[in-house]
mmCIF file of C-alpha atoms in Angstrom:
data_model
loop_
_atom_site.group_PDB
_atom_site.id
_atom_site.type_symbol
_atom_site.label_atom_id
_atom_site.label_comp_id
_atom_site.label_asym_id
_atom_site.label_seq_id
_atom_site.Cartn_x
_atom_site.Cartn_y
_atom_site.Cartn_z
ATOM 1 C CA MET A 232 -1.667 -28.644 -25.155
ATOM 2 C CA ALA A 233 0.131 -26.190 -27.196
ATOM 3 C CA ILE A 234 3.379 -24.498 -26.235
ATOM 4 C CA PRO A 235 2.789 -20.826 -25.189
ATOM 5 C CA LYS A 236 4.310 -18.364 -27.495
ATOM 6 C CA THR A 237 3.700 -15.229 -25.522
ATOM 7 C CA VAL A 238 4.369 -13.930 -22.114
ATOM 8 C CA ALA A 239 1.841 -12.033 -20.108
ATOM 9 C CA ASN A 240 3.236 -8.600 -19.748
ATOM 10 C CA GLY A 241 0.726 -6.819 -17.468
ATOM 11 C CA LEU A 242 -1.123 -7.213 -14.297
ATOM 12 C CA ILE A 243 -3.703 -9.945 -14.623
ATOM 13 C CA SER A 244 -4.876 -10.165 -10.985
ATOM 14 C CA GLY A 245 -3.670 -9.976 -7.501
ATOM 15 C CA VAL A 246 -4.709 -10.020 -3.784
ATOM 16 C CA VAL A 247 -4.759 -6.586 -2.157
ATOM 17 C CA GLY A 248 -2.206 -6.519 0.588
ATOM 18 C CA GLU A 249 -0.126 -9.354 -0.800
ATOM 19 C CA ILE A 250 3.606 -8.911 -1.846
ATOM 20 C CA SER A 251 3.348 -9.026 -5.809
ATOM 21 C CA HIS A 252 6.969 -9.916 -6.552
ATOM 22 C CA TYR A 253 9.931 -11.459 -4.720
ATOM 23 C CA GLY A 254 12.884 -9.124 -4.312
ATOM 24 C CA PRO A 255 14.250 -6.921 -1.742
ATOM 25 C CA THR A 256 11.630 -6.248 0.950
ATOM 26 C CA ARG A 257 11.547 -4.653 4.365
ATOM 27 C CA VAL A 258 8.667 -5.109 6.723
ATOM 28 C CA VAL A 259 8.143 -3.794 10.219
ATOM 29 C CA THR A 260 5.694 -4.964 12.762
ATOM 30 C CA ALA A 261 3.437 -2.662 14.869
ATOM 31 C CA VAL A 262 0.296 -2.762 16.983
ATOM 32 C CA LEU A 263 -2.880 -1.441 15.295
ATOM 33 C CA ASN A 264 -4.461 1.419 17.191
ATOM 34 C CA SER A 265 -6.859 3.277 14.704
ATOM 35 C CA SER A 266 -9.692 5.515 15.979
ATOM 36 C CA ASP A 267 -12.058 3.331 13.826
ATOM 37 C CA GLU A 268 -10.806 -0.214 13.536
ATOM 38 C CA THR A 269 -13.022 -0.910 10.602
ATOM 39 C CA GLY A 270 -10.580 1.237 8.531
ATOM 40 C CA ASN A 271 -7.831 -1.263 9.288
ATOM 41 C CA LEU A 272 -7.743 -2.690 5.846
ATOM 42 C CA PHE A 273 -5.037 -4.487 4.029
ATOM 43 C CA GLY A 274 -3.210 -2.534 1.286
ATOM 44 C CA ARG A 275 -3.727 0.844 2.966
ATOM 45 C CA ALA A 276 -1.131 3.297 4.205
ATOM 46 C CA TYR A 277 -0.482 3.467 7.953
ATOM 47 C CA THR A 278 1.307 6.124 10.071
ATOM 48 C CA TYR A 279 2.699 5.949 13.742
ATOM 49 C CA VAL A 280 0.481 7.160 16.477
ATOM 50 C CA ASP A 281 3.061 6.542 19.160
ATOM 51 C CA ASP A 282 6.723 5.942 18.207
ATOM 52 C CA ALA A 283 7.663 4.667 21.629
ATOM 53 C CA ASN A 284 4.963 1.952 21.770
ATOM 54 C CA GLU A 285 5.083 1.369 17.960
ATOM 55 C CA THR A 286 1.277 1.772 17.522
ATOM 56 C CA VAL A 287 -0.059 2.694 14.094
ATOM 57 C CA ALA A 288 -3.304 3.939 12.642
ATOM 58 C CA ALA A 289 -4.873 3.897 9.130
ATOM 59 C CA GLY A 290 -3.742 7.153 7.423
ATOM 60 C CA GLY A 291 -3.094 9.829 9.979
ATOM 61 C CA THR A 292 -0.471 12.576 10.138
ATOM 62 C CA GLY A 293 2.454 10.745 11.904
ATOM 63 C CA SER A 294 5.502 9.303 10.267
ATOM 64 C CA PHE A 295 4.828 6.802 7.509
ATOM 65 C CA ALA A 296 4.844 3.174 8.879
ATOM 66 C CA GLY A 297 4.048 1.231 5.747
ATOM 67 C CA ILE A 298 1.292 -0.618 4.008
ATOM 68 C CA LEU A 299 -0.571 -3.286 5.879
ATOM 69 C CA ILE A 300 0.212 -6.650 4.240
ATOM 70 C CA ASN A 301 -0.301 -10.472 4.493
ATOM 71 C CA PRO A 302 -4.099 -10.781 4.721
ATOM 72 C CA LYS A 303 -3.947 -14.659 4.377
ATOM 73 C CA ALA A 304 -2.091 -14.752 7.761
ATOM 74 C CA TYR A 305 -5.138 -13.299 9.645
ATOM 75 C CA ALA A 306 -7.743 -15.786 10.773
ATOM 76 C CA ILE A 307 -10.408 -13.119 11.140
ATOM 77 C CA GLU A 308 -14.185 -13.049 11.028
ATOM 78 C CA VAL A 309 -14.389 -9.523 9.726
ATOM 79 C CA PRO A 310 -12.864 -7.954 6.545
ATOM 80 C CA TYR A 311 -10.487 -5.833 8.603
ATOM 81 C CA ALA A 312 -7.754 -6.198 11.182
ATOM 82 C CA ARG A 313 -8.764 -5.614 14.835
ATOM 83 C CA ASN A 314 -7.191 -2.980 16.929
ATOM 84 C CA GLY A 315 -4.656 -4.370 19.439
ATOM 85 C CA THR A 316 -3.353 -7.028 16.888
ATOM 86 C CA VAL A 317 0.143 -6.995 15.442
ATOM 87 C CA GLY A 318 0.281 -6.124 11.864
ATOM 88 C CA GLU A 319 2.980 -6.379 9.266
ATOM 89 C CA PHE A 320 3.685 -3.272 7.324
ATOM 90 C CA ILE A 321 5.810 -3.240 4.084
ATOM 91 C CA THR A 322 8.209 -0.292 3.720
ATOM 92 C CA MET A 323 10.196 -1.574 0.766
ATOM 93 C CA GLY A 324 9.099 -3.863 -1.994
ATOM 94 C CA GLU A 325 6.325 -4.359 -4.487
ATOM 95 C CA VAL A 326 2.688 -4.850 -3.155
ATOM 96 C CA TYR A 327 -0.829 -5.152 -4.668
ATOM 97 C CA VAL A 328 -3.092 -2.262 -3.613
ATOM 98 C CA GLN A 329 -6.396 -0.873 -4.678
ATOM 99 C CA LEU A 330 -6.263 2.763 -5.659
ATOM 100 C CA THR A 331 -9.290 4.839 -4.782
ATOM 101 C CA ALA A 332 -8.653 7.382 -7.592
ATOM 102 C CA GLY A 333 -6.173 8.704 -9.909
ATOM 103 C CA VAL A 334 -4.142 7.791 -12.944
ATOM 104 C CA ALA A 335 -2.971 4.329 -12.811
ATOM 105 C CA ALA A 336 -0.164 4.708 -15.251
ATOM 106 C CA ILE A 337 3.293 3.045 -14.651
ATOM 107 C CA ASN A 338 5.601 5.208 -12.706
ATOM 108 C CA SER A 339 2.880 7.475 -11.420
ATOM 109 C CA PRO A 340 3.523 8.587 -7.903
ATOM 110 C CA VAL A 341 1.306 7.185 -5.169
ATOM 111 C CA VAL A 342 0.160 9.254 -2.095
ATOM 112 C CA TYR A 343 -2.134 8.473 0.782
ATOM 113 C CA THR A 344 -5.119 10.218 2.290
ATOM 114 C CA SER A 345 -5.866 10.981 5.925
ATOM 115 C CA LYS A 346 -7.763 7.769 6.016
ATOM 116 C CA GLY A 347 -4.955 5.592 4.439
ATOM 117 C CA ASP A 348 -6.496 5.301 1.087
ATOM 118 C CA LEU A 349 -4.059 5.322 -1.898
ATOM 119 C CA THR A 350 -4.211 7.578 -4.828
ATOM 120 C CA ALA A 351 -1.976 7.783 -7.924
ATOM 121 C CA LYS A 352 -1.261 11.181 -9.511
ATOM 122 C CA ALA A 353 0.262 12.416 -12.736
ATOM 123 C CA ALA A 354 2.476 14.666 -10.717
ATOM 124 C CA PRO A 355 2.709 15.317 -6.925
ATOM 125 C CA GLU A 356 1.375 18.545 -5.561
ATOM 126 C CA ALA A 357 2.709 20.682 -2.644
ATOM 127 C CA GLY A 358 2.015 18.911 0.676
ATOM 128 C CA ASP A 359 1.910 15.382 -0.784
ATOM 129 C CA ASN A 360 3.925 12.638 0.597
ATOM 130 C CA VAL A 361 4.836 10.260 -2.200
ATOM 131 C CA ILE A 362 5.375 6.778 -0.676
ATOM 132 C CA GLY A 363 5.826 4.831 -3.907
ATOM 133 C CA PHE A 364 5.174 4.354 -7.565
ATOM 134 C CA VAL A 365 2.806 2.315 -9.700
ATOM 135 C CA THR A 366 4.848 -0.555 -11.287
ATOM 136 C CA ARG A 367 2.222 -2.673 -12.900
ATOM 137 C CA HIS A 368 -1.322 -1.980 -14.086
ATOM 138 C CA ILE A 369 -3.750 -3.128 -16.639
ATOM 139 C CA GLU A 370 -7.382 -1.951 -16.222
ATOM 140 C CA SER A 371 -10.219 -4.479 -15.926
ATOM 141 C CA VAL A 372 -13.865 -4.164 -15.484
ATOM 142 C CA GLU A 373 -13.824 -5.963 -12.267
ATOM 143 C CA THR A 374 -10.970 -4.075 -10.596
ATOM 144 C CA PRO A 375 -10.056 -0.924 -12.640
ATOM 145 C CA LEU A 376 -7.669 0.433 -10.027
ATOM 146 C CA LEU A 377 -5.822 -2.662 -8.812
ATOM 147 C CA CYS A 378 -2.232 -2.376 -9.297
ATOM 148 C CA ALA A 379 1.195 -3.177 -7.954
ATOM 149 C CA ILE A 380 3.149 -0.393 -6.377
ATOM 150 C CA ARG A 381 6.910 -0.181 -5.571
ATOM 151 C CA LEU A 382 8.005 1.128 -2.172
ATOM 152 C CA THR A 383 11.593 2.180 -1.712
ATOM 153 C CA GLU A 384 11.349 2.664 2.126
ATOM 154 C CA ILE A 385 11.803 6.498 2.008
ATOM 155 C CA PRO A 386 8.737 8.722 1.435
ATOM 156 C CA TYR A 387 9.491 11.500 -0.998
ATOM 157 C CA PRO A 388 8.085 14.762 0.500
ATOM 158 C CA VAL A 389 7.131 17.269 -2.040
ATOM 159 C CA ALA A 390 8.626 20.776 -1.429
ATOM 160 C CA PRO A 391 6.040 23.477 -0.485
ATOM 161 C CA SER A 392 5.143 25.897 -3.233
ATOM 162 C CA GLY A 393 6.838 29.182 -3.270
ATOM 163 C CA ASP A 394 10.475 30.289 -3.325
ATOM 164 C CA ALA A 395 13.039 28.128 -1.606
#
């Protein structure tokens, strides 16, 4: 076997919802309480439904709770996490996600939809809540929008259009 002479410099593969790189991470736990539990998918954005009871839902309009991670820890018979179960939500660190649309260029801001789907944009628009940035991405035929994103714990709200 020959000694490798190059280093892989891009995203080869990954499991959606898994932490992609070791480093500083912060994770919170909360109880899943989505209106449609089939939307409780790993690698999606979640917001708080009830701050006092620490319940969260996929997407939504509440405060950002994090991205559901650690799919291998769930012994489930369905491809989603059930309502009423406790999930782990990353608020700081790097995680593999599947974008639903957008540019997947490094340092593109990542925003979430009302259903929790993630999209990368060339530039955020008024009303967008930027939750992270694309850190690694190489398009492939199988998973063209698989990427790793970096969360820094604080969502970056975009100022509304107009004069300040």
